[in-house]
Coordinates of N, CA and C in Angstrom, one line a residue:
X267 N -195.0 -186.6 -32.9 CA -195.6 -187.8 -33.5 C -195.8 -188.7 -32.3
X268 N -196.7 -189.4 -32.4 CA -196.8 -190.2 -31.5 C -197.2 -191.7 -31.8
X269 N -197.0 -192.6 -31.1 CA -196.8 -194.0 -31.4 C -197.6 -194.6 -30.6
X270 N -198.5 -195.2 -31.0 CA -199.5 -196.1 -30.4 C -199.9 -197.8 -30.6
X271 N -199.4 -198.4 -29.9 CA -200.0 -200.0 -30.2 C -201.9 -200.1 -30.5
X272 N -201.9 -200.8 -31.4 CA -203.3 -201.1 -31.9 C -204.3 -201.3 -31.0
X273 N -203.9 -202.6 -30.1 CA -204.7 -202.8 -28.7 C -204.9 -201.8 -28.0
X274 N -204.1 -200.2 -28.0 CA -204.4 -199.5 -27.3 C -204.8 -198.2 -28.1
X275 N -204.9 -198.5 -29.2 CA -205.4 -197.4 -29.9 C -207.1 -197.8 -29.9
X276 N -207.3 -198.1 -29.9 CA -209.1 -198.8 -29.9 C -209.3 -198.4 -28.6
X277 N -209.1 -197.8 -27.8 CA -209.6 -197.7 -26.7 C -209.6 -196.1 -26.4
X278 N -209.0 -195.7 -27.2 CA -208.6 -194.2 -27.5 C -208.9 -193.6 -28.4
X279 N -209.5 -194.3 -29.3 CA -209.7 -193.8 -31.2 C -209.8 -192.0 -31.1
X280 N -210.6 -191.8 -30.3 CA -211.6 -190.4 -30.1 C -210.5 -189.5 -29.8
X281 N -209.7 -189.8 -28.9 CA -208.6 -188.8 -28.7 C -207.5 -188.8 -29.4
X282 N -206.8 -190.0 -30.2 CA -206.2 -189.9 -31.6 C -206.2 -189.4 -32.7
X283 N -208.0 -189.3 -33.1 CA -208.5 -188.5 -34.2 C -207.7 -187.2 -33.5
X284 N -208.6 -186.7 -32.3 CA -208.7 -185.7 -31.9 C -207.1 -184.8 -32.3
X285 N -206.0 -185.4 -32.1 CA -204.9 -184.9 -32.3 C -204.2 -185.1 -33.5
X286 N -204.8 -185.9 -34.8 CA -204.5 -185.6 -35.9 C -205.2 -184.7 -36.1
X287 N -206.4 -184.2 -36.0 CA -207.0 -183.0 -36.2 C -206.2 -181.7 -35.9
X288 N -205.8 -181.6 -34.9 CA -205.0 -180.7 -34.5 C -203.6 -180.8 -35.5
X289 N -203.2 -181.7 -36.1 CA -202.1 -181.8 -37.0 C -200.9 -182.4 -36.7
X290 N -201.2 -183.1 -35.7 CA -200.2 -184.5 -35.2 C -200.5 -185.2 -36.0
X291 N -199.2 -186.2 -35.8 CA -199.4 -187.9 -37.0 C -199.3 -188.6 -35.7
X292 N -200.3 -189.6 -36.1 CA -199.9 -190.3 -34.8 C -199.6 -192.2 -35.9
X293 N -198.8 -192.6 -34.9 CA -198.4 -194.0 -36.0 C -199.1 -195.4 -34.3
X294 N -199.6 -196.6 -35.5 CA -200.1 -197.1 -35.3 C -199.6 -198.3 -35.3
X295 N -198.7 -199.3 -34.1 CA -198.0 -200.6 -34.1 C -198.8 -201.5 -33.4
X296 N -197.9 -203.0 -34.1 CA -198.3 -203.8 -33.8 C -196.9 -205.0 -33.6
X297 N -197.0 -205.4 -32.0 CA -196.1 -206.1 -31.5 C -194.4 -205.0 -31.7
X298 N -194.7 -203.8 -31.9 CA -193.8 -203.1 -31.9 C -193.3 -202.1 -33.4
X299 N -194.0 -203.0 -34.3 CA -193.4 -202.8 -35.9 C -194.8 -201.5 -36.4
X300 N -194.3 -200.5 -37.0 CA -194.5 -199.4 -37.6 C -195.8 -200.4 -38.6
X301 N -197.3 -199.8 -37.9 CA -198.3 -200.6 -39.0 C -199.2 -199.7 -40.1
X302 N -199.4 -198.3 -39.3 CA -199.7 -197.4 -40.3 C -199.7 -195.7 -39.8
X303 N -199.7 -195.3 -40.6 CA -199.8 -194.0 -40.0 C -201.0 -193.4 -40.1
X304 N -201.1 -192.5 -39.2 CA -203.0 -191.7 -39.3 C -202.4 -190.1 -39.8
X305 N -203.0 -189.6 -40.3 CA -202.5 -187.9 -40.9 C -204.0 -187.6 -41.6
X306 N -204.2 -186.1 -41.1 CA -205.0 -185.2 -41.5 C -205.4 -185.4 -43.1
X307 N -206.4 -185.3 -43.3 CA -206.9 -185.2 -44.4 C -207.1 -184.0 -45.1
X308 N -206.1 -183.8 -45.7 CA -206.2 -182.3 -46.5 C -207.6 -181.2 -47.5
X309 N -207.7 -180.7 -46.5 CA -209.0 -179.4 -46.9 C -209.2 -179.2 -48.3
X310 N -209.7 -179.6 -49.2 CA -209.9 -179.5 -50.4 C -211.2 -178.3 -51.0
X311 N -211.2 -177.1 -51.6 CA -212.5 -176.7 -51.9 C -213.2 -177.4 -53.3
X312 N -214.2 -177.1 -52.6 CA -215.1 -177.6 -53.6 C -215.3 -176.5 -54.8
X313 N -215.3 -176.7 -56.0 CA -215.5 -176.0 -56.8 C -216.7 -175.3 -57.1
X314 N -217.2 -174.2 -57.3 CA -218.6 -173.7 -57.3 C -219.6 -174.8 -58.7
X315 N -220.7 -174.4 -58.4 CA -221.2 -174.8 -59.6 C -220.7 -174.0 -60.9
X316 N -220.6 -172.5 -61.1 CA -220.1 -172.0 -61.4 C -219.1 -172.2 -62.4
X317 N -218.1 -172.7 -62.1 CA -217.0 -173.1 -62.1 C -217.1 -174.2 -63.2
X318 N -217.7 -175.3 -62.3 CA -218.1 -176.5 -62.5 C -218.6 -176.1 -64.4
X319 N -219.4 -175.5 -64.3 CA -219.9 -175.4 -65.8 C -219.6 -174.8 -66.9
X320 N -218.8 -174.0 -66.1 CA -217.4 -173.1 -67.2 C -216.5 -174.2 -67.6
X321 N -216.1 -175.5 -67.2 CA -214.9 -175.7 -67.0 C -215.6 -177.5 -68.4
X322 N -216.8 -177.6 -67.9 CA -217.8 -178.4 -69.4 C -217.9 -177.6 -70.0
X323 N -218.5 -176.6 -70.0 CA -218.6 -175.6 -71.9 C -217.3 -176.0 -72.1
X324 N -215.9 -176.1 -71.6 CA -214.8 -175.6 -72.1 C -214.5 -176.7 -72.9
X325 N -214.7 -178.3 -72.0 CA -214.6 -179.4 -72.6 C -215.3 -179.8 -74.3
X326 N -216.3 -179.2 -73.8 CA -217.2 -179.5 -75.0 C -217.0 -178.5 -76.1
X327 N -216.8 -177.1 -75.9 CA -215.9 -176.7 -77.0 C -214.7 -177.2 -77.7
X328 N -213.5 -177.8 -77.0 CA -212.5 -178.3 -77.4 C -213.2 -179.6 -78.2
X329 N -213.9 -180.4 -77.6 CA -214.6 -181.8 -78.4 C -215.1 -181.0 -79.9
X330 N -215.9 -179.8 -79.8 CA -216.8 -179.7 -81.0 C -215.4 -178.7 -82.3
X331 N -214.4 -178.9 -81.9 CA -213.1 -177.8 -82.2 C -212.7 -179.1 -82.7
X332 N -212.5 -180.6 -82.0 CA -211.9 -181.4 -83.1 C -213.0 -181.9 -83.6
X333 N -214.2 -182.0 -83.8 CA -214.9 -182.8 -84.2 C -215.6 -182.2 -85.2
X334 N -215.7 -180.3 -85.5 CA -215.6 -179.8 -86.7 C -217.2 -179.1 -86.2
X335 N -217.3 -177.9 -86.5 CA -219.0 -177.1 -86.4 C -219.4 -177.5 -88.4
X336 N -220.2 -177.8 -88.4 CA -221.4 -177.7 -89.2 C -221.3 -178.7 -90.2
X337 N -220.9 -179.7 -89.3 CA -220.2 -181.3 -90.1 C -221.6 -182.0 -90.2
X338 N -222.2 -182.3 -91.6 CA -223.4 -183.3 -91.4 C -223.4 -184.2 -89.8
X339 N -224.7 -184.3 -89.1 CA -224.6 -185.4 -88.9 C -225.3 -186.6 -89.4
X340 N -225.4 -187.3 -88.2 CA -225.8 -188.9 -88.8 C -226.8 -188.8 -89.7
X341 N -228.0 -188.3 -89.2 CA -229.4 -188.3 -90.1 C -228.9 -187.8 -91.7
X342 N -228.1 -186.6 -91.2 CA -228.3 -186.3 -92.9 C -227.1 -187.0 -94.0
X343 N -226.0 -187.8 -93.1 CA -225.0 -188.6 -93.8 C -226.1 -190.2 -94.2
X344 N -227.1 -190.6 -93.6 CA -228.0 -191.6 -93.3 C -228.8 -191.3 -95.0
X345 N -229.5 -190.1 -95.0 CA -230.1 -189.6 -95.6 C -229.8 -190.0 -97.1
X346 N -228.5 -189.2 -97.3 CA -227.9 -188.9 -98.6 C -227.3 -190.7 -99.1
X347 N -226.9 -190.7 -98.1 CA -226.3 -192.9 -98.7 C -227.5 -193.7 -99.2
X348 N -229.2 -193.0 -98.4 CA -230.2 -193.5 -99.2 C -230.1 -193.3 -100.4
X349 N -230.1 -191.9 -100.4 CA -230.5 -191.1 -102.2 C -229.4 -191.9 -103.1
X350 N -228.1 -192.5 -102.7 CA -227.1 -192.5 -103.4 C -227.5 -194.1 -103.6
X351 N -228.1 -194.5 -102.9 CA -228.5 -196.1 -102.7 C -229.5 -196.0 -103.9
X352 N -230.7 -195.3 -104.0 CA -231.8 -195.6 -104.7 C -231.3 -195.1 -106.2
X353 N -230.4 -194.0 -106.5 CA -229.7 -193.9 -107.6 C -229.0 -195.3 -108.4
X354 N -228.4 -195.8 -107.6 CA -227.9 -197.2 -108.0 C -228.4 -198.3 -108.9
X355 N -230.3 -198.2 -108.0 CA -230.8 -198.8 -109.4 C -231.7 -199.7 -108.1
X356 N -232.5 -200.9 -108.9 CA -233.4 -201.5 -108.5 C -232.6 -202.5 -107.3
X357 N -231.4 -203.4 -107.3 CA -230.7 -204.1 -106.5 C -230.5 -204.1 -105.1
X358 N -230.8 -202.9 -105.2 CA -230.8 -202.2 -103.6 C -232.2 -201.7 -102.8
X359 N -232.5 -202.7 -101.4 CA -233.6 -202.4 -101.3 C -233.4 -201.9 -99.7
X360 N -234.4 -202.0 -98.8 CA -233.8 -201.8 -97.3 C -234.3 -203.0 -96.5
X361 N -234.9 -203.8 -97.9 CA -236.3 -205.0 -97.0 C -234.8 -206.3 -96.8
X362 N -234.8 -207.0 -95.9 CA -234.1 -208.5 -96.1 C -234.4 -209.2 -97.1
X363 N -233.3 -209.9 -97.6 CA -233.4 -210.7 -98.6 C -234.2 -211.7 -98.0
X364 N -235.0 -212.8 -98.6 CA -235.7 -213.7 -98.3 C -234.7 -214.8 -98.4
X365 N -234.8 -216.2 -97.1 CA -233.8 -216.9 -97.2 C -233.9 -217.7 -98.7
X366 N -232.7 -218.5 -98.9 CA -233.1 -219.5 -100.2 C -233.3 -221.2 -99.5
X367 N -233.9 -221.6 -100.3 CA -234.8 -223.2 -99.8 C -233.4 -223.8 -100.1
X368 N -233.5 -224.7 -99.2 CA -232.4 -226.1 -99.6 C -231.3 -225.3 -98.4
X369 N -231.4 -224.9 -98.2 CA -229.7 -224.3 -96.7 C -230.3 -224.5 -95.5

């Protein structure tokens, strides 16, 4: 590991990287006190697309597992509250009431 004052790290950036790369830490002070450390950034793979779209079907199955296959939706829940609306009788319309005078 190696220890480098700030003032003199700026002058060297290129060859600091260079040896975290290689898998040294190198630590970064200032007026003597421990200010940060630099370390490798760990190699992560990327997931294929592949992968990637196996892994949403799966999401979206579990979503459609709680949320029920062949559950009305809105249009036809929308639908039926009409029919149950116009059964009710004349009181029920879809137009706004007109305001009343005097308010």
């Amino acid at each position: 590991m190696q220890t480098v004052p700030i003032h003199q790290a700026k002058s060297q950036l290129s060859e600091l990287i260079r040896a975290v790369e290689n898998g040294e830490e190198v630590v970064l002070t200032r007026h003597g006190k421990r200010v940060i450390r630099l370390i490798k950034e760990p190699e992560t793979e990327q997931p294929s697309i592949e992968a990637r779209r196996q892994a949403i079907q799966q999401e979206l199955e579990a979503l459609r597992s709680k949320v029920g296959r062949g559950q009305p939706g809105f249009q036809e829940l929308w639908e039926e509250h009409k029919r149950e609306r116009d059964a009710r009788g004349e009181g029920w319309t879809d137009e706004p009431k007109a305001p009343r005078a005097g308010r």
